[in-house]
Structures are given as C-alpha cells and as structure tokens.
Amino acid sequence: DEAARLLQAVQRADRRVILDERGKAMSSEAFAGWLAVERDGGAREVAFLLGGPDGHGAEVTAAASLELSLGPMT
C-alpha cells in the first residue's frame, strides 16, 4: 500500500530518487553532475522518496531512476 501511495504522489516526476542506506553513495560533485545530466536530458521534476522503516517496496525500487544513500542514517 505504501509503494502505491508513493508512486501516485510522484506520478508527474520525470525522475524518482529513492533514499536508502543500501543506495549509491555519491559526492556532492557527482550528484550535481547526475542532476545536470538529467536536467540537460529534459527532466523537469525530480522526486525524492523516503520510505518507512522497512525500506521501499519492489514497485518503488523498480520505478526509481537512482537509489541514493546519504549515509547510514538514510
């Protein structure tokens, strides 16, 4: 149910970034570069998705453009 509600809330977003401790760790410069590439490729809206204590459902992970870790506290 949580996955369906998250995806419904961000259905207009061109890119979806899920925040997860197992995601990709990036420097600020690398993340800025990723955003620039997405912007230059036509993405107008990026959604950042925070899951519950059990993480994200498979549907949300499959719909994500990037799985990002901001560190162990994510």
mmCIF file with all atom_site columns, N, CA and C in Angstrom, residues 5-47:
data_model
loop_
_atom_site.group_PDB
_atom_site.id
_atom_site.type_symbol
_atom_site.label_atom_id
_atom_site.label_alt_id
_atom_site.label_comp_id
_atom_site.label_asym_id
_atom_site.label_entity_id
_atom_site.label_seq_id
_atom_site.pdbx_PDB_ins_code
_atom_site.Cartn_x
_atom_site.Cartn_y
_atom_site.Cartn_z
_atom_site.occupancy
_atom_site.B_iso_or_equiv
_atom_site.pdbx_formal_charge
_atom_site.auth_seq_id
_atom_site.auth_comp_id
_atom_site.auth_asym_id
_atom_site.auth_atom_id
_atom_site.pdbx_PDB_model_num
ATOM 1   N N  . ARG A 1 5  ? 0.953  4.351  -2.844  1.00 0.00 ? 5  ARG A N  1
ATOM 2   C CA . ARG A 1 5  ? 0.699  5.743  -2.468  1.00 0.00 ? 5  ARG A CA 1
ATOM 3   C C  . ARG A 1 5  ? 1.868  6.646  -2.841  1.00 0.00 ? 5  ARG A C  1
ATOM 4   N N  . LEU A 1 6  ? 3.094  6.172  -2.640  1.00 0.00 ? 6  LEU A N  1
ATOM 5   C CA . LEU A 1 6  ? 4.269  6.968  -3.021  1.00 0.00 ? 6  LEU A CA 1
ATOM 6   C C  . LEU A 1 6  ? 4.290  7.210  -4.527  1.00 0.00 ? 6  LEU A C  1
ATOM 7   N N  . LEU A 1 7  ? 4.092  6.158  -5.289  1.00 0.00 ? 7  LEU A N  1
ATOM 8   C CA . LEU A 1 7  ? 4.132  6.295  -6.749  1.00 0.00 ? 7  LEU A CA 1
ATOM 9   C C  . LEU A 1 7  ? 3.006  7.194  -7.254  1.00 0.00 ? 7  LEU A C  1
ATOM 10  N N  . GLN A 1 8  ? 1.854  7.133  -6.633  1.00 0.00 ? 8  GLN A N  1
ATOM 11  C CA . GLN A 1 8  ? 0.748  8.011  -7.012  1.00 0.00 ? 8  GLN A CA 1
ATOM 12  C C  . GLN A 1 8  ? 1.118  9.474  -6.744  1.00 0.00 ? 8  GLN A C  1
ATOM 13  N N  . ALA A 1 9  ? 1.768  9.726  -5.616  1.00 0.00 ? 9  ALA A N  1
ATOM 14  C CA . ALA A 1 9  ? 2.118  11.095 -5.233  1.00 0.00 ? 9  ALA A CA 1
ATOM 15  C C  . ALA A 1 9  ? 3.162  11.714 -6.163  1.00 0.00 ? 9  ALA A C  1
ATOM 16  N N  . VAL A 1 10 ? 3.983  10.898 -6.792  1.00 0.00 ? 10 VAL A N  1
ATOM 17  C CA . VAL A 1 10 ? 5.073  11.426 -7.631  1.00 0.00 ? 10 VAL A CA 1
ATOM 18  C C  . VAL A 1 10 ? 4.913  11.038 -9.097  1.00 0.00 ? 10 VAL A C  1
ATOM 19  N N  . GLN A 1 11 ? 3.707  10.742 -9.503  1.00 0.00 ? 11 GLN A N  1
ATOM 20  C CA . GLN A 1 11 ? 3.495  10.264 -10.871 1.00 0.00 ? 11 GLN A CA 1
ATOM 21  C C  . GLN A 1 11 ? 3.917  11.263 -11.933 1.00 0.00 ? 11 GLN A C  1
ATOM 22  N N  . ARG A 1 12 ? 3.922  12.551 -11.632 1.00 0.00 ? 12 ARG A N  1
ATOM 23  C CA . ARG A 1 12 ? 4.303  13.565 -12.626 1.00 0.00 ? 12 ARG A CA 1
ATOM 24  C C  . ARG A 1 12 ? 5.816  13.780 -12.698 1.00 0.00 ? 12 ARG A C  1
ATOM 25  N N  . ALA A 1 13 ? 6.561  13.260 -11.741 1.00 0.00 ? 13 ALA A N  1
ATOM 26  C CA . ALA A 1 13 ? 8.007  13.467 -11.718 1.00 0.00 ? 13 ALA A CA 1
ATOM 27  C C  . ALA A 1 13 ? 8.674  12.731 -12.883 1.00 0.00 ? 13 ALA A C  1
ATOM 28  N N  . ASP A 1 14 ? 9.619  13.417 -13.516 1.00 0.00 ? 14 ASP A N  1
ATOM 29  C CA . ASP A 1 14 ? 10.374 12.798 -14.607 1.00 0.00 ? 14 ASP A CA 1
ATOM 30  C C  . ASP A 1 14 ? 11.382 11.782 -14.085 1.00 0.00 ? 14 ASP A C  1
ATOM 31  N N  . ARG A 1 15 ? 11.930 12.045 -12.916 1.00 0.00 ? 15 ARG A N  1
ATOM 32  C CA . ARG A 1 15 ? 12.905 11.153 -12.291 1.00 0.00 ? 15 ARG A CA 1
ATOM 33  C C  . ARG A 1 15 ? 12.527 10.959 -10.834 1.00 0.00 ? 15 ARG A C  1
ATOM 34  N N  . ARG A 1 16 ? 12.753 9.751  -10.348 1.00 0.00 ? 16 ARG A N  1
ATOM 35  C CA . ARG A 1 16 ? 12.484 9.427  -8.950  1.00 0.00 ? 16 ARG A CA 1
ATOM 36  C C  . ARG A 1 16 ? 13.763 8.926  -8.313  1.00 0.00 ? 16 ARG A C  1
ATOM 37  N N  . VAL A 1 17 ? 14.114 9.510  -7.185  1.00 0.00 ? 17 VAL A N  1
ATOM 38  C CA . VAL A 1 17 ? 15.301 9.111  -6.441  1.00 0.00 ? 17 VAL A CA 1
ATOM 39  C C  . VAL A 1 17 ? 14.828 8.546  -5.113  1.00 0.00 ? 17 VAL A C  1
ATOM 40  N N  . ILE A 1 18 ? 15.141 7.280  -4.862  1.00 0.00 ? 18 ILE A N  1
ATOM 41  C CA . ILE A 1 18 ? 14.781 6.718  -3.566  1.00 0.00 ? 18 ILE A CA 1
ATOM 42  C C  . ILE A 1 18 ? 15.992 6.823  -2.651  1.00 0.00 ? 18 ILE A C  1
ATOM 43  N N  . LEU A 1 19 ? 15.726 7.198  -1.427  1.00 0.00 ? 19 LEU A N  1
ATOM 44  C CA . LEU A 1 19 ? 16.786 7.324  -0.430  1.00 0.00 ? 19 LEU A CA 1
ATOM 45  C C  . LEU A 1 19 ? 16.800 6.046  0.392   1.00 0.00 ? 19 LEU A C  1
ATOM 46  N N  . ASP A 1 20 ? 17.946 5.368  0.380   1.00 0.00 ? 20 ASP A N  1
ATOM 47  C CA . ASP A 1 20 ? 18.072 4.073  1.040   1.00 0.00 ? 20 ASP A CA 1
ATOM 48  C C  . ASP A 1 20 ? 19.515 3.893  1.465   1.00 0.00 ? 20 ASP A C  1
ATOM 49  N N  . GLU A 1 21 ? 19.730 3.345  2.642   1.00 0.00 ? 21 GLU A N  1
ATOM 50  C CA . GLU A 1 21 ? 21.097 3.159  3.139   1.00 0.00 ? 21 GLU A CA 1
ATOM 51  C C  . GLU A 1 21 ? 21.923 2.232  2.253   1.00 0.00 ? 21 GLU A C  1
ATOM 52  N N  . ARG A 1 22 ? 21.265 1.397  1.459   1.00 0.00 ? 22 ARG A N  1
ATOM 53  C CA . ARG A 1 22 ? 21.982 0.495  0.550   1.00 0.00 ? 22 ARG A CA 1
ATOM 54  C C  . ARG A 1 22 ? 22.186 1.114  -0.830  1.00 0.00 ? 22 ARG A C  1
ATOM 55  N N  . GLY A 1 23 ? 21.743 2.349  -0.998  1.00 0.00 ? 23 GLY A N  1
ATOM 56  C CA . GLY A 1 23 ? 21.862 3.022  -2.282  1.00 0.00 ? 23 GLY A CA 1
ATOM 57  C C  . GLY A 1 23 ? 23.290 3.439  -2.587  1.00 0.00 ? 23 GLY A C  1
ATOM 58  N N  . LYS A 1 24 ? 23.445 4.072  -3.704  1.00 0.00 ? 24 LYS A N  1
ATOM 59  C CA . LYS A 1 24 ? 24.746 4.536  -4.176  1.00 0.00 ? 24 LYS A CA 1
ATOM 60  C C  . LYS A 1 24 ? 25.185 5.766  -3.374  1.00 0.00 ? 24 LYS A C  1
ATOM 61  N N  . ALA A 1 25 ? 26.395 5.726  -2.855  1.00 0.00 ? 25 ALA A N  1
ATOM 62  C CA . ALA A 1 25 ? 26.966 6.883  -2.168  1.00 0.00 ? 25 ALA A CA 1
ATOM 63  C C  . ALA A 1 25 ? 27.676 7.747  -3.209  1.00 0.00 ? 25 ALA A C  1
ATOM 64  N N  . MET A 1 26 ? 27.360 9.028  -3.227  1.00 0.00 ? 26 MET A N  1
ATOM 65  C CA . MET A 1 26 ? 27.940 9.939  -4.213  1.00 0.00 ? 26 MET A CA 1
ATOM 66  C C  . MET A 1 26 ? 28.474 11.172 -3.507  1.00 0.00 ? 26 MET A C  1
ATOM 67  N N  . SER A 1 27 ? 29.516 11.739 -4.075  1.00 0.00 ? 27 SER A N  1
ATOM 68  C CA . SER A 1 27 ? 29.994 13.027 -3.573  1.00 0.00 ? 27 SER A CA 1
ATOM 69  C C  . SER A 1 27 ? 29.008 14.103 -4.028  1.00 0.00 ? 27 SER A C  1
ATOM 70  N N  . SER A 1 28 ? 29.090 15.266 -3.434  1.00 0.00 ? 28 SER A N  1
ATOM 71  C CA . SER A 1 28 ? 28.232 16.383 -3.847  1.00 0.00 ? 28 SER A CA 1
ATOM 72  C C  . SER A 1 28 ? 28.444 16.708 -5.315  1.00 0.00 ? 28 SER A C  1
ATOM 73  N N  . GLU A 1 29 ? 29.707 16.663 -5.753  1.00 0.00 ? 29 GLU A N  1
ATOM 74  C CA . GLU A 1 29 ? 30.018 16.968 -7.149  1.00 0.00 ? 29 GLU A CA 1
ATOM 75  C C  . GLU A 1 29 ? 29.431 15.931 -8.092  1.00 0.00 ? 29 GLU A C  1
ATOM 76  N N  . ALA A 1 30 ? 29.511 14.658 -7.713  1.00 0.00 ? 30 ALA A N  1
ATOM 77  C CA . ALA A 1 30 ? 28.954 13.593 -8.557  1.00 0.00 ? 30 ALA A CA 1
ATOM 78  C C  . ALA A 1 30 ? 27.436 13.710 -8.631  1.00 0.00 ? 30 ALA A C  1
ATOM 79  N N  . PHE A 1 31 ? 26.800 14.030 -7.501  1.00 0.00 ? 31 PHE A N  1
ATOM 80  C CA . PHE A 1 31 ? 25.349 14.178 -7.503  1.00 0.00 ? 31 PHE A CA 1
ATOM 81  C C  . PHE A 1 31 ? 24.934 15.378 -8.344  1.00 0.00 ? 31 PHE A C  1
ATOM 82  N N  . ALA A 1 32 ? 25.662 16.477 -8.231  1.00 0.00 ? 32 ALA A N  1
ATOM 83  C CA . ALA A 1 32 ? 25.379 17.651 -9.059  1.00 0.00 ? 32 ALA A CA 1
ATOM 84  C C  . ALA A 1 32 ? 25.533 17.305 -10.537 1.00 0.00 ? 32 ALA A C  1
ATOM 85  N N  . GLY A 1 33 ? 26.531 16.503 -10.863 1.00 0.00 ? 33 GLY A N  1
ATOM 86  C CA . GLY A 1 33 ? 26.726 16.061 -12.241 1.00 0.00 ? 33 GLY A CA 1
ATOM 87  C C  . GLY A 1 33 ? 25.571 15.208 -12.718 1.00 0.00 ? 33 GLY A C  1
ATOM 88  N N  . TRP A 1 34 ? 25.082 14.301 -11.868 1.00 0.00 ? 34 TRP A N  1
ATOM 89  C CA . TRP A 1 34 ? 23.935 13.473 -12.225 1.00 0.00 ? 34 TRP A CA 1
ATOM 90  C C  . TRP A 1 34 ? 22.716 14.347 -12.491 1.00 0.00 ? 34 TRP A C  1
ATOM 91  N N  . LEU A 1 35 ? 22.471 15.312 -11.598 1.00 0.00 ? 35 LEU A N  1
ATOM 92  C CA . LEU A 1 35 ? 21.338 16.222 -11.780 1.00 0.00 ? 35 LEU A CA 1
ATOM 93  C C  . LEU A 1 35 ? 21.464 17.012 -13.083 1.00 0.00 ? 35 LEU A C  1
ATOM 94  N N  . ALA A 1 36 ? 22.670 17.467 -13.400 1.00 0.00 ? 36 ALA A N  1
ATOM 95  C CA . ALA A 1 36 ? 22.892 18.236 -14.631 1.00 0.00 ? 36 ALA A CA 1
ATOM 96  C C  . ALA A 1 36 ? 22.590 17.385 -15.865 1.00 0.00 ? 36 ALA A C  1
ATOM 97  N N  . VAL A 1 37 ? 23.026 16.141 -15.847 1.00 0.00 ? 37 VAL A N  1
ATOM 98  C CA . VAL A 1 37 ? 22.766 15.244 -16.977 1.00 0.00 ? 37 VAL A CA 1
ATOM 99  C C  . VAL A 1 37 ? 21.267 15.019 -17.136 1.00 0.00 ? 37 VAL A C  1
ATOM 100 N N  . GLU A 1 38 ? 20.582 14.788 -16.038 1.00 0.00 ? 38 GLU A N  1
ATOM 101 C CA . GLU A 1 38 ? 19.133 14.576 -16.095 1.00 0.00 ? 38 GLU A CA 1
ATOM 102 C C  . GLU A 1 38 ? 18.421 15.835 -16.581 1.00 0.00 ? 38 GLU A C  1
ATOM 103 N N  . ARG A 1 39 ? 18.818 16.985 -16.066 1.00 0.00 ? 39 ARG A N  1
ATOM 104 C CA . ARG A 1 39 ? 18.222 18.260 -16.491 1.00 0.00 ? 39 ARG A CA 1
ATOM 105 C C  . ARG A 1 39 ? 18.454 18.495 -17.972 1.00 0.00 ? 39 ARG A C  1
ATOM 106 N N  . ASP A 1 40 ? 19.695 18.307 -18.411 1.00 0.00 ? 40 ASP A N  1
ATOM 107 C CA . ASP A 1 40 ? 20.025 18.516 -19.816 1.00 0.00 ? 40 ASP A CA 1
ATOM 108 C C  . ASP A 1 40 ? 19.344 17.498 -20.731 1.00 0.00 ? 40 ASP A C  1
ATOM 109 N N  . GLY A 1 41 ? 18.967 16.366 -20.151 1.00 0.00 ? 41 GLY A N  1
ATOM 110 C CA . GLY A 1 41 ? 18.255 15.348 -20.910 1.00 0.00 ? 41 GLY A CA 1
ATOM 111 C C  . GLY A 1 41 ? 16.746 15.582 -20.953 1.00 0.00 ? 41 GLY A C  1
ATOM 112 N N  . GLY A 1 42 ? 16.291 16.656 -20.305 1.00 0.00 ? 42 GLY A N  1
ATOM 113 C CA . GLY A 1 42 ? 14.876 17.005 -20.385 1.00 0.00 ? 42 GLY A CA 1
ATOM 114 C C  . GLY A 1 42 ? 14.072 16.816 -19.117 1.00 0.00 ? 42 GLY A C  1
ATOM 115 N N  . ALA A 1 43 ? 14.677 16.291 -18.067 1.00 0.00 ? 43 ALA A N  1
ATOM 116 C CA . ALA A 1 43 ? 13.932 16.107 -16.812 1.00 0.00 ? 43 ALA A CA 1
ATOM 117 C C  . ALA A 1 43 ? 13.625 17.462 -16.198 1.00 0.00 ? 43 ALA A C  1
ATOM 118 N N  . ARG A 1 44 ? 12.356 17.685 -15.905 1.00 0.00 ? 44 ARG A N  1
ATOM 119 C CA . ARG A 1 44 ? 11.942 18.965 -15.321 1.00 0.00 ? 44 ARG A CA 1
ATOM 120 C C  . ARG A 1 44 ? 11.651 18.834 -13.831 1.00 0.00 ? 44 ARG A C  1
ATOM 121 N N  . GLU A 1 45 ? 11.336 17.633 -13.375 1.00 0.00 ? 45 GLU A N  1
ATOM 122 C CA . GLU A 1 45 ? 10.967 17.439 -11.977 1.00 0.00 ? 45 GLU A CA 1
ATOM 123 C C  . GLU A 1 45 ? 11.597 16.159 -11.457 1.00 0.00 ? 45 GLU A C  1
ATOM 124 N N  . VAL A 1 46 ? 12.262 16.261 -10.309 1.00 0.00 ? 46 VAL A N  1
ATOM 125 C CA . VAL A 1 46 ? 12.868 15.113 -9.635  1.00 0.00 ? 46 VAL A CA 1
ATOM 126 C C  . VAL A 1 46 ? 12.192 14.971 -8.282  1.00 0.00 ? 46 VAL A C  1
ATOM 127 N N  . ALA A 1 47 ? 11.743 13.768 -7.963  1.00 0.00 ? 47 ALA A N  1
ATOM 128 C CA . ALA A 1 47 ? 11.107 13.487 -6.680  1.00 0.00 ? 47 ALA A CA 1
ATOM 129 C C  . ALA A 1 47 ? 12.051 12.652 -5.833  1.00 0.00 ? 47 ALA A C  1
#
